[in-house]
Amino acid sequence: MTQLLDKVAIVTGAASGFGAEIARAYVREGAKVVLADINYDGAQLLAHELGSAASAVICDVTSATDVKAAVKHCVDRFGVPDIIVNNAGTTHRNQPMLDVDEATFDRMYAINVKSIYHMTRAVLPLMRERNAQQKDRGGVMLNIGSVAGIRPRPGLTWYNSSKGAVNMLSKSMAVELAPDRIRVHAICPVMGATGLLEQFMGVPDTPENRARFIATIPLGRMCEGADVANVAVFLATDASHFLTGMEVPVDGGRII
Ligand SMILES: NC(=O)c1ccc[n+]([C@@H]2O[C@H](COP(=O)([O-])OP(=O)(O)OC[C@H]3O[C@@H](n4cnc5c(N)ncnc54)[C@H](O)[C@@H]3O)[C@@H](O)[C@H]2O)c1
């Protein structure tokens, strides 16, 4: 499988969940991938599994310094990236909006939204310079937004709004970066069984509680890592080179 042969990618939050599946799929398709995560042990474990096409770097995406260092790590190891996946994310627990304290709100916005500001400032000048020299080169940024930013559930108000910001900034970036041949999309998954699931549900992760949420998804199951990874591969390949600024629901029909 060679859809991403010789492409270089950075995936944030790659140590687990959707990010890990995206990284696995990218390596399967021939890309070289930097796994940037605050969970260094997890990122290293995955890098070990994936072999020489993957490299782990510790990175707290809320820190401009860390994000810059992760980009430098990528340039030193594999070259200027072609693909950026801003996937690292977190949520507050599902609860009434007044119960979410200020520190939790700030941390969540720093991880879900401001991280993309840091990444863009670190990587865009390099991608622009490379694209200016090599007219056949472009680039792709995929931001993991959420269906929560399109069709919100109660109890997740501040999280929903952070993902609404991710969805919207992706469209705005797509317009602004089109002249640089950099395409930008928001990928918007529905609820999946990752490390965040219990927080999203706000109740214990039991078969009965899962069933209540699954009942709101027409195709009758939660989102799996492979669902997100398949879309992240397609949107990064040249096969989708006329697509930009999309808000792509990976949601089994939840937003219908
Ligand atoms: N699971 C879902 O139901 C769901 C639905 C829609 C969108 N999303 C989004 O998908 C993305 C991936 O989440 P997931 O569901 O795979 O959860 P996850 O908890 O399995 O993975 C999140 C990863 O981000 C990393 N991370 C957290 N804070 C970080 C920081 N400050 N710096 C660097 N890395 C950090 C974690 O270590 C972890 O590896 C998130 O943006 C999330 O909001 C998840």
PDB file of C-alpha atoms and ligand atoms in Angstrom:
ATOM      1  CA  MET A   1       0.000   0.000   0.000  1.00  0.00           C
ATOM      2  CA  THR A   2       1.640   3.174  -1.153  1.00  0.00           C
ATOM      3  CA  GLN A   3      -0.940   5.952  -1.189  1.00  0.00           C
ATOM      4  CA  LEU A   4       1.310   8.109   1.017  1.00  0.00           C
ATOM      5  CA  LEU A   5       4.695   6.927  -0.190  1.00  0.00           C
ATOM      6  CA  ASP A   6       7.482   9.359   0.785  1.00  0.00           C
ATOM      7  CA  LYS A   7       5.083  11.711   2.563  1.00  0.00           C
ATOM      8  CA  VAL A   8       6.089  13.015   5.981  1.00  0.00           C
ATOM      9  CA  ALA A   9       3.468  13.497   8.694  1.00  0.00           C
ATOM     10  CA  ILE A  10       3.188  14.750  12.257  1.00  0.00           C
ATOM     11  CA  VAL A  11       0.321  13.295  14.285  1.00  0.00           C
ATOM     12  CA  THR A  12      -0.331  14.860  17.689  1.00  0.00           C
ATOM     13  CA  GLY A  13      -1.931  12.761  20.401  1.00  0.00           C
ATOM     14  CA  ALA A  14      -0.656   9.702  18.534  1.00  0.00           C
ATOM     15  CA  ALA A  15      -0.017   7.535  21.603  1.00  0.00           C
ATOM     16  CA  SER A  16      -3.571   6.222  21.798  1.00  0.00           C
ATOM     17  CA  GLY A  17      -7.092   6.280  20.405  1.00  0.00           C
ATOM     18  CA  PHE A  18      -7.801   7.807  16.994  1.00  0.00           C
ATOM     19  CA  GLY A  19      -4.306   9.309  16.687  1.00  0.00           C
ATOM     20  CA  ALA A  20      -2.619   5.916  17.052  1.00  0.00           C
ATOM     21  CA  GLU A  21      -4.855   4.416  14.340  1.00  0.00           C
ATOM     22  CA  ILE A  22      -4.136   7.354  12.015  1.00  0.00           C
ATOM     23  CA  ALA A  23      -0.385   6.881  12.572  1.00  0.00           C
ATOM     24  CA  ARG A  24      -0.634   3.131  11.922  1.00  0.00           C
ATOM     25  CA  ALA A  25      -2.583   3.729   8.695  1.00  0.00           C
ATOM     26  CA  TYR A  26      -0.129   6.388   7.502  1.00  0.00           C
ATOM     27  CA  VAL A  27       2.859   4.087   8.022  1.00  0.00           C
ATOM     28  CA  ARG A  28       0.989   1.243   6.263  1.00  0.00           C
ATOM     29  CA  GLU A  29       0.521   3.610   3.312  1.00  0.00           C
ATOM     30  CA  GLY A  30       4.213   4.428   3.107  1.00  0.00           C
ATOM     31  CA  ALA A  31       4.480   7.666   5.104  1.00  0.00           C
ATOM     32  CA  LYS A  32       7.051   8.570   7.712  1.00  0.00           C
ATOM     33  CA  VAL A  33       5.352   9.723  10.873  1.00  0.00           C
ATOM     34  CA  VAL A  34       6.327  11.698  13.962  1.00  0.00           C
ATOM     35  CA  LEU A  35       4.242  10.641  16.955  1.00  0.00           C
ATOM     36  CA  ALA A  36       3.916  13.721  19.170  1.00  0.00           C
ATOM     37  CA  ASP A  37       2.287  13.124  22.521  1.00  0.00           C
ATOM     38  CA  ILE A  38       2.495  14.242  26.134  1.00  0.00           C
ATOM     39  CA  ASN A  39       2.430  10.494  26.880  1.00  0.00           C
ATOM     40  CA  TYR A  40       5.968   9.762  25.717  1.00  0.00           C
ATOM     41  CA  ASP A  41       5.965   6.129  26.859  1.00  0.00           C
ATOM     42  CA  GLY A  42       2.828   5.438  24.825  1.00  0.00           C
ATOM     43  CA  ALA A  43       4.243   7.201  21.768  1.00  0.00           C
ATOM     44  CA  GLN A  44       7.494   5.263  22.071  1.00  0.00           C
ATOM     45  CA  LEU A  45       5.649   1.975  22.367  1.00  0.00           C
ATOM     46  CA  LEU A  46       3.817   2.724  19.123  1.00  0.00           C
ATOM     47  CA  ALA A  47       7.015   3.911  17.427  1.00  0.00           C
ATOM     48  CA  HIS A  48       8.596   0.588  18.374  1.00  0.00           C
ATOM     49  CA  GLU A  49       5.628  -1.269  16.845  1.00  0.00           C
ATOM     50  CA  LEU A  50       5.815   0.772  13.625  1.00  0.00           C
ATOM     51  CA  GLY A  51       9.589   0.569  13.099  1.00  0.00           C
ATOM     52  CA  SER A  52      11.914   3.013  11.385  1.00  0.00           C
ATOM     53  CA  ALA A  53       9.103   4.911   9.614  1.00  0.00           C
ATOM     54  CA  ALA A  54       7.921   6.279  12.965  1.00  0.00           C
ATOM     55  CA  SER A  55       9.587   8.446  15.575  1.00  0.00           C
ATOM     56  CA  ALA A  56       8.215   9.459  18.967  1.00  0.00           C
ATOM     57  CA  VAL A  57       8.666  12.875  20.508  1.00  0.00           C
ATOM     58  CA  ILE A  58       7.390  14.204  23.801  1.00  0.00           C
ATOM     59  CA  CYS A  59       5.166  17.198  23.192  1.00  0.00           C
ATOM     60  CA  ASP A  60       2.633  19.066  25.275  1.00  0.00           C
ATOM     61  CA  VAL A  61       0.601  20.734  22.534  1.00  0.00           C
ATOM     62  CA  THR A  62      -0.285  23.600  24.887  1.00  0.00           C
ATOM     63  CA  SER A  63       3.370  24.699  24.822  1.00  0.00           C
ATOM     64  CA  ALA A  64       4.628  26.678  21.821  1.00  0.00           C
ATOM     65  CA  THR A  65       8.158  25.579  22.719  1.00  0.00           C
ATOM     66  CA  ASP A  66       7.227  21.886  22.736  1.00  0.00           C
ATOM     67  CA  VAL A  67       5.338  22.147  19.453  1.00  0.00           C
ATOM     68  CA  LYS A  68       8.274  23.935  17.830  1.00  0.00           C
ATOM     69  CA  ALA A  69      10.607  21.216  19.103  1.00  0.00           C
ATOM     70  CA  ALA A  70       8.323  18.496  17.707  1.00  0.00           C
ATOM     71  CA  VAL A  71       8.369  20.161  14.283  1.00  0.00           C
ATOM     72  CA  LYS A  72      12.169  20.436  14.458  1.00  0.00           C
ATOM     73  CA  HIS A  73      12.332  16.766  15.429  1.00  0.00           C
ATOM     74  CA  CYS A  74      10.336  15.976  12.274  1.00  0.00           C
ATOM     75  CA  VAL A  75      12.513  18.142  10.026  1.00  0.00           C
ATOM     76  CA  ASP A  76      15.715  16.619  11.439  1.00  0.00           C
ATOM     77  CA  ARG A  77      14.454  13.044  11.252  1.00  0.00           C
ATOM     78  CA  PHE A  78      12.319  12.927   8.095  1.00  0.00           C
ATOM     79  CA  GLY A  79      12.167  16.413   6.515  1.00  0.00           C
ATOM     80  CA  VAL A  80       9.596  19.216   6.321  1.00  0.00           C
ATOM     81  CA  PRO A  81       6.172  17.649   6.885  1.00  0.00           C
ATOM     82  CA  ASP A  82       3.578  17.275   4.117  1.00  0.00           C
ATOM     83  CA  ILE A  83       0.772  16.303   6.485  1.00  0.00           C
ATOM     84  CA  ILE A  84      -0.138  17.641   9.917  1.00  0.00           C
ATOM     85  CA  VAL A  85      -2.812  15.929  11.978  1.00  0.00           C
ATOM     86  CA  ASN A  86      -3.836  18.038  14.964  1.00  0.00           C
ATOM     87  CA  ASN A  87      -5.514  15.241  16.873  1.00  0.00           C
ATOM     88  CA  ALA A  88      -4.547  15.710  20.562  1.00  0.00           C
ATOM     89  CA  GLY A  89      -7.665  16.554  22.494  1.00  0.00           C
ATOM     90  CA  THR A  90      -9.433  16.353  25.801  1.00  0.00           C
ATOM     91  CA  THR A  91     -12.817  17.068  27.340  1.00  0.00           C
ATOM     92  CA  HIS A  92     -14.418  18.041  30.602  1.00  0.00           C
ATOM     93  CA  ARG A  93     -16.695  15.435  32.116  1.00  0.00           C
ATOM     94  CA  ASN A  94     -20.282  15.467  30.872  1.00  0.00           C
ATOM     95  CA  GLN A  95     -21.955  17.712  33.452  1.00  0.00           C
ATOM     96  CA  PRO A  96     -23.988  20.902  33.814  1.00  0.00           C
ATOM     97  CA  MET A  97     -22.116  23.844  32.288  1.00  0.00           C
ATOM     98  CA  LEU A  98     -21.840  25.766  35.585  1.00  0.00           C
ATOM     99  CA  ASP A  99     -19.991  22.862  37.212  1.00  0.00           C
ATOM    100  CA  VAL A 100     -16.979  23.084  34.891  1.00  0.00           C
ATOM    101  CA  ASP A 101     -14.282  25.079  36.690  1.00  0.00           C
ATOM    102  CA  GLU A 102     -12.160  27.737  35.020  1.00  0.00           C
ATOM    103  CA  ALA A 103      -8.901  25.755  35.101  1.00  0.00           C
ATOM    104  CA  THR A 104     -10.576  22.826  33.333  1.00  0.00           C
ATOM    105  CA  PHE A 105     -12.056  25.162  30.725  1.00  0.00           C
ATOM    106  CA  ASP A 106      -8.700  26.860  30.072  1.00  0.00           C
ATOM    107  CA  ARG A 107      -6.754  23.605  29.855  1.00  0.00           C
ATOM    108  CA  MET A 108      -9.306  22.111  27.457  1.00  0.00           C
ATOM    109  CA  TYR A 109      -9.250  25.138  25.146  1.00  0.00           C
ATOM    110  CA  ALA A 110      -5.447  25.148  25.260  1.00  0.00           C
ATOM    111  CA  ILE A 111      -5.306  21.499  24.177  1.00  0.00           C
ATOM    112  CA  ASN A 112      -8.199  21.473  21.703  1.00  0.00           C
ATOM    113  CA  VAL A 113      -7.907  24.920  20.103  1.00  0.00           C
ATOM    114  CA  LYS A 114      -4.790  26.927  20.948  1.00  0.00           C
ATOM    115  CA  SER A 115      -2.596  23.919  20.066  1.00  0.00           C
ATOM    116  CA  ILE A 116      -3.563  24.435  16.432  1.00  0.00           C
ATOM    117  CA  TYR A 117      -2.417  28.058  16.664  1.00  0.00           C
ATOM    118  CA  HIS A 118       0.947  26.870  18.029  1.00  0.00           C
ATOM    119  CA  MET A 119       1.300  24.168  15.374  1.00  0.00           C
ATOM    120  CA  THR A 120       0.392  26.505  12.546  1.00  0.00           C
ATOM    121  CA  ARG A 121       2.929  29.114  13.627  1.00  0.00           C
ATOM    122  CA  ALA A 122       5.632  26.459  13.966  1.00  0.00           C
ATOM    123  CA  VAL A 123       5.044  24.614  10.708  1.00  0.00           C
ATOM    124  CA  LEU A 124       3.518  26.982   8.184  1.00  0.00           C
ATOM    125  CA  PRO A 125       6.629  29.068   7.391  1.00  0.00           C
ATOM    126  CA  LEU A 126       8.540  25.849   6.655  1.00  0.00           C
ATOM    127  CA  MET A 127       5.810  24.412   4.440  1.00  0.00           C
ATOM    128  CA  ARG A 128       5.435  27.718   2.597  1.00  0.00           C
ATOM    129  CA  GLU A 129       9.154  27.972   1.959  1.00  0.00           C
ATOM    130  CA  ARG A 130       9.329  24.373   0.700  1.00  0.00           C
ATOM    131  CA  ASN A 131       6.267  24.847  -1.523  1.00  0.00           C
ATOM    132  CA  ALA A 132       7.686  28.065  -2.959  1.00  0.00           C
ATOM    133  CA  GLN A 133      10.840  26.209  -4.001  1.00  0.00           C
ATOM    134  CA  GLN A 134       9.093  23.051  -5.230  1.00  0.00           C
ATOM    135  CA  LYS A 135       6.053  23.998  -7.267  1.00  0.00           C
ATOM    136  CA  ASP A 136       4.755  20.410  -7.376  1.00  0.00           C
ATOM    137  CA  ARG A 137       4.511  20.240  -3.573  1.00  0.00           C
ATOM    138  CA  GLY A 138       1.523  21.121  -1.408  1.00  0.00           C
ATOM    139  CA  GLY A 139       0.434  20.126   2.042  1.00  0.00           C
ATOM    140  CA  VAL A 140      -2.474  18.997   4.154  1.00  0.00           C
ATOM    141  CA  MET A 141      -3.605  19.895   7.663  1.00  0.00           C
ATOM    142  CA  LEU A 142      -6.258  17.713   9.242  1.00  0.00           C
ATOM    143  CA  ASN A 143      -7.773  18.954  12.474  1.00  0.00           C
ATOM    144  CA  ILE A 144      -9.751  16.475  14.536  1.00  0.00           C
ATOM    145  CA  GLY A 145     -12.897  18.422  15.323  1.00  0.00           C
ATOM    146  CA  SER A 146     -16.065  16.591  16.274  1.00  0.00           C
ATOM    147  CA  VAL A 147     -19.688  16.004  15.503  1.00  0.00           C
ATOM    148  CA  ALA A 148     -20.036  17.634  18.941  1.00  0.00           C
ATOM    149  CA  GLY A 149     -19.221  20.904  17.189  1.00  0.00           C
ATOM    150  CA  ILE A 150     -22.066  20.384  14.701  1.00  0.00           C
ATOM    151  CA  ARG A 151     -24.817  18.637  16.676  1.00  0.00           C
ATOM    152  CA  PRO A 152     -24.168  19.195  20.392  1.00  0.00           C
ATOM    153  CA  ARG A 153     -25.226  16.928  23.223  1.00  0.00           C
ATOM    154  CA  PRO A 154     -26.153  18.427  26.608  1.00  0.00           C
ATOM    155  CA  GLY A 155     -23.574  18.318  29.407  1.00  0.00           C
ATOM    156  CA  LEU A 156     -20.658  18.961  27.043  1.00  0.00           C
ATOM    157  CA  THR A 157     -21.243  22.647  26.324  1.00  0.00           C
ATOM    158  CA  TRP A 158     -17.686  23.918  26.667  1.00  0.00           C
ATOM    159  CA  TYR A 159     -16.216  20.886  24.884  1.00  0.00           C
ATOM    160  CA  ASN A 160     -18.770  21.244  22.076  1.00  0.00           C
ATOM    161  CA  SER A 161     -17.796  24.891  21.659  1.00  0.00           C
ATOM    162  CA  SER A 162     -14.083  24.051  21.492  1.00  0.00           C
ATOM    163  CA  LYS A 163     -14.789  21.594  18.684  1.00  0.00           C
ATOM    164  CA  GLY A 164     -17.001  24.165  16.955  1.00  0.00           C
ATOM    165  CA  ALA A 165     -13.927  26.398  16.971  1.00  0.00           C
ATOM    166  CA  VAL A 166     -11.795  23.616  15.467  1.00  0.00           C
ATOM    167  CA  ASN A 167     -14.360  22.974  12.740  1.00  0.00           C
ATOM    168  CA  MET A 168     -14.582  26.670  11.868  1.00  0.00           C
ATOM    169  CA  LEU A 169     -10.878  27.521  12.028  1.00  0.00           C
ATOM    170  CA  SER A 170     -10.256  24.636   9.642  1.00  0.00           C
ATOM    171  CA  LYS A 171     -12.553  26.180   7.036  1.00  0.00           C
ATOM    172  CA  SER A 172     -11.035  29.620   7.516  1.00  0.00           C
ATOM    173  CA  MET A 173      -7.507  28.226   7.216  1.00  0.00           C
ATOM    174  CA  ALA A 174      -8.506  26.373   4.050  1.00  0.00           C
ATOM    175  CA  VAL A 175      -9.448  29.643   2.367  1.00  0.00           C
ATOM    176  CA  GLU A 176      -6.346  31.472   3.547  1.00  0.00           C
ATOM    177  CA  LEU A 177      -3.897  28.666   2.719  1.00  0.00           C
ATOM    178  CA  ALA A 178      -5.266  27.659  -0.672  1.00  0.00           C
ATOM    179  CA  PRO A 179      -2.777  29.931  -2.500  1.00  0.00           C
ATOM    180  CA  ASP A 180       0.026  27.983  -0.746  1.00  0.00           C
ATOM    181  CA  ARG A 181      -1.465  24.690  -2.034  1.00  0.00           C
ATOM    182  CA  ILE A 182      -2.142  23.654   1.565  1.00  0.00           C
ATOM    183  CA  ARG A 183      -5.496  21.954   2.040  1.00  0.00           C
ATOM    184  CA  VAL A 184      -7.209  21.987   5.428  1.00  0.00           C
ATOM    185  CA  HIS A 185     -10.088  19.882   6.725  1.00  0.00           C
ATOM    186  CA  ALA A 186     -11.866  19.153   9.979  1.00  0.00           C
ATOM    187  CA  ILE A 187     -12.558  15.468  10.581  1.00  0.00           C
ATOM    188  CA  CYS A 188     -15.572  15.160  12.861  1.00  0.00           C
ATOM    189  CA  PRO A 189     -15.973  11.776  14.557  1.00  0.00           C
ATOM    190  CA  VAL A 190     -18.959  10.680  16.585  1.00  0.00           C
ATOM    191  CA  MET A 191     -18.443   9.041  19.979  1.00  0.00           C
ATOM    192  CA  GLY A 192     -15.811   6.279  19.994  1.00  0.00           C
ATOM    193  CA  ALA A 193     -14.509   3.848  22.598  1.00  0.00           C
ATOM    194  CA  THR A 194     -11.260   5.682  23.320  1.00  0.00           C
ATOM    195  CA  GLY A 195      -9.775   7.004  26.554  1.00  0.00           C
ATOM    196  CA  LEU A 196     -12.294   9.860  26.505  1.00  0.00           C
ATOM    197  CA  LEU A 197     -15.498   7.789  26.311  1.00  0.00           C
ATOM    198  CA  GLU A 198     -16.472   7.710  29.985  1.00  0.00           C
ATOM    199  CA  GLN A 199     -15.931  11.467  30.292  1.00  0.00           C
ATOM    200  CA  PHE A 200     -18.152  12.076  27.261  1.00  0.00           C
ATOM    201  CA  MET A 201     -20.917   9.877  28.662  1.00  0.00           C
ATOM    202  CA  GLY A 202     -20.632  11.221  32.221  1.00  0.00           C
ATOM    203  CA  VAL A 203     -21.832   7.834  33.497  1.00  0.00           C
ATOM    204  CA  PRO A 204     -19.987   4.523  33.976  1.00  0.00           C
ATOM    205  CA  ASP A 205     -18.972   2.712  30.799  1.00  0.00           C
ATOM    206  CA  THR A 206     -21.490  -0.141  30.944  1.00  0.00           C
ATOM    207  CA  PRO A 207     -23.175  -1.939  28.014  1.00  0.00           C
ATOM    208  CA  GLU A 208     -26.500  -0.332  29.019  1.00  0.00           C
ATOM    209  CA  ASN A 209     -25.057   3.202  29.012  1.00  0.00           C
ATOM    210  CA  ARG A 210     -23.267   2.620  25.701  1.00  0.00           C
ATOM    211  CA  ALA A 211     -26.549   1.382  24.205  1.00  0.00           C
ATOM    212  CA  ARG A 212     -28.263   4.680  25.072  1.00  0.00           C
ATOM    213  CA  PHE A 213     -25.687   6.640  23.093  1.00  0.00           C
ATOM    214  CA  ILE A 214     -25.508   4.137  20.232  1.00  0.00           C
ATOM    215  CA  ALA A 215     -29.282   4.503  19.850  1.00  0.00           C
ATOM    216  CA  THR A 216     -28.660   8.082  18.625  1.00  0.00           C
ATOM    217  CA  ILE A 217     -26.375   6.901  15.780  1.00  0.00           C
ATOM    218  CA  PRO A 218     -28.348   5.695  12.720  1.00  0.00           C
ATOM    219  CA  LEU A 219     -25.735   3.135  11.605  1.00  0.00           C
ATOM    220  CA  GLY A 220     -25.969   1.620  15.079  1.00  0.00           C
ATOM    221  CA  ARG A 221     -22.421   1.613  16.407  1.00  0.00           C
ATOM    222  CA  MET A 222     -19.737   3.909  17.785  1.00  0.00           C
ATOM    223  CA  CYS A 223     -16.896   5.360  15.740  1.00  0.00           C
ATOM    224  CA  GLU A 224     -13.815   3.152  15.476  1.00  0.00           C
ATOM    225  CA  GLY A 225     -10.218   4.214  14.990  1.00  0.00           C
ATOM    226  CA  ALA A 226     -10.199   2.688  11.513  1.00  0.00           C
ATOM    227  CA  ASP A 227     -13.187   4.849  10.485  1.00  0.00           C
ATOM    228  CA  VAL A 228     -11.232   8.006  11.314  1.00  0.00           C
ATOM    229  CA  ALA A 229      -7.952   6.650   9.912  1.00  0.00           C
ATOM    230  CA  ASN A 230      -9.514   5.729   6.547  1.00  0.00           C
ATOM    231  CA  VAL A 231     -10.794   9.282   6.126  1.00  0.00           C
ATOM    232  CA  ALA A 232      -7.485  10.750   7.311  1.00  0.00           C
ATOM    233  CA  VAL A 233      -5.676   8.693   4.658  1.00  0.00           C
ATOM    234  CA  PHE A 234      -8.022   9.711   1.838  1.00  0.00           C
ATOM    235  CA  LEU A 235      -7.895  13.421   2.716  1.00  0.00           C
ATOM    236  CA  ALA A 236      -4.082  13.299   2.809  1.00  0.00           C
ATOM    237  CA  THR A 237      -3.656  11.596  -0.574  1.00  0.00           C
ATOM    238  CA  ASP A 238      -3.414  13.231  -3.960  1.00  0.00           C
ATOM    239  CA  ALA A 239      -6.701  11.507  -4.853  1.00  0.00           C
ATOM    240  CA  SER A 240      -8.455  14.249  -2.854  1.00  0.00           C
ATOM    241  CA  HIS A 241      -6.383  17.130  -4.178  1.00  0.00           C
ATOM    242  CA  PHE A 242      -9.412  19.234  -5.193  1.00  0.00           C
ATOM    243  CA  LEU A 243     -11.013  18.982  -1.746  1.00  0.00           C
ATOM    244  CA  THR A 244     -10.406  21.561   0.942  1.00  0.00           C
ATOM    245  CA  GLY A 245     -12.287  23.209   3.806  1.00  0.00           C
ATOM    246  CA  MET A 246     -14.525  20.232   4.455  1.00  0.00           C
ATOM    247  CA  GLU A 247     -16.128  19.424   7.777  1.00  0.00           C
ATOM    248  CA  VAL A 248     -16.235  15.653   7.372  1.00  0.00           C
ATOM    249  CA  PRO A 249     -18.609  13.832   9.727  1.00  0.00           C
ATOM    250  CA  VAL A 250     -17.400  10.317  10.533  1.00  0.00           C
ATOM    251  CA  ASP A 251     -20.551   9.689  12.458  1.00  0.00           C
ATOM    252  CA  GLY A 252     -22.735   6.859  11.161  1.00  0.00           C
ATOM    253  CA  GLY A 253     -25.379   9.442  10.298  1.00  0.00           C
ATOM    254  CA  ARG A 254     -25.584  11.164  13.706  1.00  0.00           C
ATOM    255  CA  ILE A 255     -25.932  14.655  12.203  1.00  0.00           C
ATOM    256  CA  ILE A 256     -28.795  13.786   9.843  1.00  0.00           C
TER     257      ILE A 256
HETATM  258  N1  LIG B   1     -13.505   9.488  21.329  1.00  0.00           N
HETATM  259  C1  LIG B   1     -14.495  10.207  20.882  1.00  0.00           C
HETATM  260  O1  LIG B   1     -15.663   9.899  21.124  1.00  0.00           O
HETATM  261  C2  LIG B   1     -14.238  11.439  20.058  1.00  0.00           C
HETATM  262  C3  LIG B   1     -15.278  11.944  19.274  1.00  0.00           C
HETATM  263  C4  LIG B   1     -15.032  13.083  18.498  1.00  0.00           C
HETATM  264  C5  LIG B   1     -13.775  13.662  18.528  1.00  0.00           C
HETATM  265  N2  LIG B   1     -12.788  13.142  19.313  1.00  0.00           N
HETATM  266  C6  LIG B   1     -11.477  13.765  19.279  1.00  0.00           C
HETATM  267  O2  LIG B   1     -10.527  12.841  18.820  1.00  0.00           O
HETATM  268  C7  LIG B   1      -9.232  13.266  19.250  1.00  0.00           C
HETATM  269  C8  LIG B   1      -8.463  12.084  19.807  1.00  0.00           C
HETATM  270  O3  LIG B   1      -9.045  11.679  21.029  1.00  0.00           O
HETATM  271  P1  LIG B   1      -9.313  10.150  21.386  1.00  0.00           P
HETATM  272  O4  LIG B   1     -10.784   9.985  21.447  1.00  0.00           O
HETATM  273  O5  LIG B   1      -8.524   9.261  20.524  1.00  0.00           O
HETATM  274  O6  LIG B   1      -8.831  10.127  22.913  1.00  0.00           O
HETATM  275  P2  LIG B   1      -7.540   9.521  23.607  1.00  0.00           P
HETATM  276  O7  LIG B   1      -7.606  10.013  25.007  1.00  0.00           O
HETATM  277  O8  LIG B   1      -7.468   8.052  23.370  1.00  0.00           O
HETATM  278  O9  LIG B   1      -6.327  10.199  22.831  1.00  0.00           O
HETATM  279  C9  LIG B   1      -5.939  11.524  23.050  1.00  0.00           C
HETATM  280  C10 LIG B   1      -4.425  11.588  22.956  1.00  0.00           C
HETATM  281  O10 LIG B   1      -4.037  12.964  23.105  1.00  0.00           O
HETATM  282  C11 LIG B   1      -2.945  13.010  24.004  1.00  0.00           C
HETATM  283  N3  LIG B   1      -2.892  14.319  24.663  1.00  0.00           N
HETATM  284  C12 LIG B   1      -3.742  14.808  25.599  1.00  0.00           C
HETATM  285  N4  LIG B   1      -3.328  16.018  25.995  1.00  0.00           N
HETATM  286  C13 LIG B   1      -2.217  16.301  25.299  1.00  0.00           C
HETATM  287  C14 LIG B   1      -1.321  17.403  25.288  1.00  0.00           C
HETATM  288  N5  LIG B   1      -1.504  18.458  26.083  1.00  0.00           N
HETATM  289  N6  LIG B   1      -0.279  17.356  24.438  1.00  0.00           N
HETATM  290  C15 LIG B   1      -0.073  16.288  23.628  1.00  0.00           C
HETATM  291  N7  LIG B   1      -0.865  15.211  23.625  1.00  0.00           N
HETATM  292  C16 LIG B   1      -1.931  15.223  24.449  1.00  0.00           C
HETATM  293  C17 LIG B   1      -3.183  11.878  24.997  1.00  0.00           C
HETATM  294  O11 LIG B   1      -1.984  11.520  25.669  1.00  0.00           O
HETATM  295  C18 LIG B   1      -3.719  10.803  24.065  1.00  0.00           C
HETATM  296  O12 LIG B   1      -2.679  10.012  23.520  1.00  0.00           O
HETATM  297  C19 LIG B   1      -9.468  14.388  20.264  1.00  0.00           C
HETATM  298  O13 LIG B   1      -9.250  15.630  19.631  1.00  0.00           O
HETATM  299  C20 LIG B   1     -10.939  14.221  20.610  1.00  0.00           C
HETATM  300  O14 LIG B   1     -11.509  15.409  21.056  1.00  0.00           O
HETATM  301  C21 LIG B   1     -12.995  12.034  20.067  1.00  0.00           C
END
